[in-house]
Amino acid sequence: MTMPLIFERSEAGRRAYSLPECDVPRKDATELLPGWALRKRAADLPEVSEVDLVRHYTKLSQRNHGVDVGFYPLGSCTMKYNPKVNEDAAALPGFSALHPYQPEELAQGALELMYELGRYLCEIGGMDEATLQPAAGAHGELTGLMIIKAYHESRGDGAERTKVIVPDSAHGTNPASAAFCGYKVVEVKSDGRGGVDLDSLRAAMSDEVAALMLTNPNTLGLFDENIVEIAKIVHDAGGLLYYDGANMNAIMGIARPGDMGFDVLHFNLHKTFSTPHGGGGPGSGPVAVKKALAPFLPVPVVEKTDGKFVLDYARPQSIGKVKAFYGNFNVMVKAYAYIRALGAKGLRQASENAVLNANYLMRKLAPYYHLPYDRHCKHEFVLSGEYQLASGVHTGDIAKMLLDYGFHAPTVYFPLIVKEAIMVEPTETESRDTLDAFVDAMIGIAQLAEKDPEALHTAPHKMVVGRLDDVTAARRPVLRWRPNKQTNAG
Amino acid sequence: MNYVPHTDRDRSEMLAEIGVANLAELFSDIPSDVRLGHELRLPAPMSEYDLARHMGALASKNRTTDDLVSFLGAGAYDHFVPSVVRHLVSRSEFYTAYTPYQAEISQGMLQAIFEYQTLMCELTAMDVSNASLYDGATAVAEAATMACRQTRRQQVVISAAVHPEYRTTLKTYARNLGIDVVEAGMKDGATDLEELGRLASSATACVILQNPNFLGSVESMEVAAEVAHRNGALFVACVDPISLGILAPPGEYGADIAVGEGQGLGSPMSFGGPYLGFLTCRQELIRNMPGRVAGETHDPQGRRGYILTLQAREQHIRRERATSNICSNEALSALAAAVYLSWLGKDGMREVADLCLQKAHYAFDRVAAIPGFRPVSETPFFKEFAVRMPVAPEQAGAALLESRILGGLPLGRYYPDLGDAMLIAVTEKRTKEEIDSLCRALEGLA
């Protein structure tokens, strides 16, 4: 049965809303505003009862998979369990009912939380100062690169340093953020062990390079053992090192980007620090920097003076602002609570167990799926669907079949350097039972690929819809509902 | 606490399966000179009970808009959020999901986004909507870069009456992309349209106005759109979605792109975030649109379904040639907006806007009648207005707190010539009695 849209449940005259009385003398809108300023045709919003509304979105929620529903091994996304106590904390009126412009002395608790969270993140990353303003990881990348650009400009060689280097294994946001910051993107190759190819890097380095963007462990889930040498190559040519914190869940309390030589990094609070991803956001992407780059952080920065927390706007070299107000505060509350619950030991254990789970899965699956880089992984690993390709089964088919087992699929076709890539990140909060069930599903799929590839081509079979036609969706985009006009259905 | 389910036995058996003796072996690839030699210097871990108490204590150090009567707006508004919104966005199938990359297992969120897109198109009277951006400020910046791509021009003309933080954000983005940002000044609380006409030229990619503007005034949007179009530029309207229950929507005055801050549509103020950046535009512009978008399609049996589409614009496919670097957006705030707008419906949308309009005008008339108080402008306004006062606005704010009133924003920091002015916002939540008590407190200052 087709699930109706909220508009298709609408019936003229039904209502869910109740609003306060107009207890002031009422005037007609035409008395208060000129005619040209008024809306001519009312917005055609659906008219539904409250119970209809609740049932509609409850039904929609039942057609959605989240971490609370089941395993979500989406590589590079760190879909760990989101503790409920953090949700309760963030919902406290003392945090949720705060206006961003209320005077600082009325928001001391909020500012204290931001100040302390910034300090914790600096300690975890081995950095000196942080901003919590960026709203997501990619926003953090852009902010970090703007800081790097401002730093080079302050030293007089900003105009010459026009390039940013990214490895061919990088997240798509890295080159996109560099371009959005006005940089030319130069790609360097990976070596046979999955790390940055040092000769390619040396060849790409020059006094035109502003920065190298890197994640370590990288998107293959492998720690780049040459990191000290890489940092030296970049620094010797006057460039800076940017750390993409998407993979921070592998190394908390074990190694720190700041100690590896990175100058700027962003965190993904919605990955490493357990804040839920909201079905696509909100995230939060704080940026931490070494001392030399601190003058360029966006304003305001939370400072502590004489025991009071204040918003410091007096930073003449600041890049400015990257969003209104101070960042996704509600997300910060949850990340703060997470760090306070775990402490140093808990964070290290989280990383250790994330790495344990990834290696366990990798070893269990290696007999059935091609493992292109056979060494200890960190928090995630990348398989290739190459064996299955022989029977005409693609990675996309494997991903769709997994849905029928009640699992979200891993990240697929990324990183781009692995053919038919399957990128698995189990996280530390999954039990051995769950991991074993996933292994059984993957083995079952590998066997099915040999016996009955057609079954995989038509997967999924048990979802509320079958495999959706993405080509039609892109060729004839239907991006909104219109009454009596269905172009891409049926 | 670490939320790890393993027992020691699990761990040793798993290590044996992997073929290593201990956990340390799994980290042997990290060179010793970059290994952390000590434990992180963080506060000691807490039990859940202790944590809850600690968070409660921190929260109680803040004064809230629940225990104060707020007349503070300036881009974040104390609108009523019905219980259904909080309950439905708290469904953990929604909030513990990632971006819906695997469509068949994420139909709930995808359909909700599709509904959100439709609702925003209706509200703004535009053709298409994306799935959300970070906030109003970044939506303005994204619209400007979108207009530059579309027109292949590198200059943006923006009114000085647009939210100061949106302009600062735009300038931060623009500077790195070599986009020139030019500001048109204000006259009588609204954009100086003559100056706007002089500044816009055949080099201009877009003209950006906010309606109502930062000072609450209603702008002559149709005239500004005309200025943009005469020069071959796009017109970007930054609007308050609540105002669209009553005010003309961007589609009715010829806007090419509509953006704005959607916090008022069901999201709490949360000290500034997460909020909801929205962006809607004309059909012709979709290939240059930033961010994710959900589209309708079908499965092999002909059943209707939804999927993230037009991804060839996006960073994970197009990399450095993408229309934006945005990846995560504000999906949960978009869901809240969809629930909120469906709760209001056609009549409620008009009613909430009318309540703001009525109450703000009652407040305006009363405040303007206080001796020594004088409106900044006589321009029509919606739910917010600026007023000059005989005492420093900061000092007035402190005095109002004694009556448990959170006063408006002192404007001097953003507009030096408005150092004696305060920006007062009145939403549907304010009662006549609360407005009267604000006026009594202000009268005491005159």
Coordinates of N, CA and C in Angstrom, one line a residue, chain A residues 85-86 88-95 109-110 112-113 333 336-337, chain B residues 46 48-64:
Chain A
V85 N 20.7 9.9 28.5 CA 20.9 10.9 29.5 C 21.3 12.2 28.8
N86 N 22.1 12.1 27.7 CA 22.5 13.3 27.0 C 21.4 14.1 26.4
D88 N 18.3 14.0 27.5 CA 17.6 14.7 28.6 C 18.3 16.0 29.0
A89 N 19.6 15.9 29.1 CA 20.3 17.1 29.5 C 20.1 18.2 28.6
A90 N 20.2 17.9 27.3 CA 20.1 19.0 26.2 C 18.7 19.6 26.2
A91 N 17.7 18.8 26.7 CA 16.3 19.3 26.7 C 16.0 20.1 27.9
L92 N 16.8 20.2 28.9 CA 16.6 21.0 30.1 C 16.3 22.5 29.6
P93 N 15.2 23.1 30.2 CA 14.9 24.5 29.8 C 16.1 25.4 30.0
G94 N 17.0 25.0 31.0 CA 18.1 25.8 31.3 C 19.1 25.8 30.2
F95 N 19.0 24.9 29.2 CA 19.8 25.0 28.0 C 19.0 25.3 26.7
G109 N 26.1 29.4 32.8 CA 26.2 28.0 32.7 C 26.5 27.5 31.3
A110 N 25.8 28.2 30.3 CA 26.0 27.8 28.9 C 27.4 28.1 28.5
E112 N 30.1 28.5 30.4 CA 31.0 27.6 31.1 C 31.1 26.3 30.4
L113 N 30.0 25.7 30.0 CA 29.9 24.5 29.2 C 30.7 24.6 27.9
V333 N 26.0 20.4 24.2 CA 25.6 20.0 25.5 C 25.7 18.4 25.6
Y336 N 29.4 17.4 25.5 CA 30.0 17.7 26.9 C 29.6 16.6 27.9
A337 N 28.3 16.3 27.9 CA 27.9 15.2 28.8 C 28.6 13.9 28.5
Chain B
M46 N 31.8 10.1 35.4 CA 30.7 10.3 36.3 C 29.7 9.2 36.1
E48 N 25.7 8.0 35.8 CA 24.6 8.7 35.1 C 23.9 9.7 36.1
Y49 N 23.7 9.2 37.3 CA 23.0 10.1 38.3 C 23.8 11.3 38.6
D50 N 25.1 11.1 38.8 CA 26.0 12.3 39.1 C 26.0 13.3 37.9
L51 N 26.1 12.7 36.7 CA 26.1 13.5 35.5 C 24.8 14.3 35.3
A52 N 23.7 13.6 35.6 CA 22.4 14.3 35.5 C 22.3 15.5 36.4
R53 N 22.8 15.3 37.7 CA 22.8 16.3 38.7 C 23.8 17.5 38.2
H54 N 24.9 17.1 37.7 CA 25.9 18.1 37.2 C 25.3 18.9 36.1
M55 N 24.7 18.3 35.2 CA 24.1 19.0 34.0 C 22.9 19.9 34.5
G56 N 22.2 19.4 35.4 CA 21.1 20.2 36.0 C 21.6 21.5 36.7
A57 N 22.8 21.3 37.4 CA 23.4 22.4 38.1 C 23.9 23.5 37.1
L58 N 24.5 23.0 36.0 CA 25.0 23.9 35.0 C 23.8 24.7 34.4
A59 N 22.8 23.9 34.0 CA 21.6 24.5 33.4 C 21.0 25.6 34.3
S60 N 21.0 25.3 35.6 CA 20.4 26.3 36.5 C 21.2 27.5 36.7
K61 N 22.4 27.6 36.2 CA 23.2 28.8 36.2 C 22.7 29.8 35.1
N62 N 21.8 29.4 34.3 CA 21.3 30.2 33.2 C 19.9 30.7 33.6
R63 N 19.6 32.0 33.2 CA 18.2 32.4 33.3 C 17.6 32.1 31.9
T64 N 16.4 31.6 32.0 CA 15.8 31.2 30.7 C 14.6 32.1 30.3

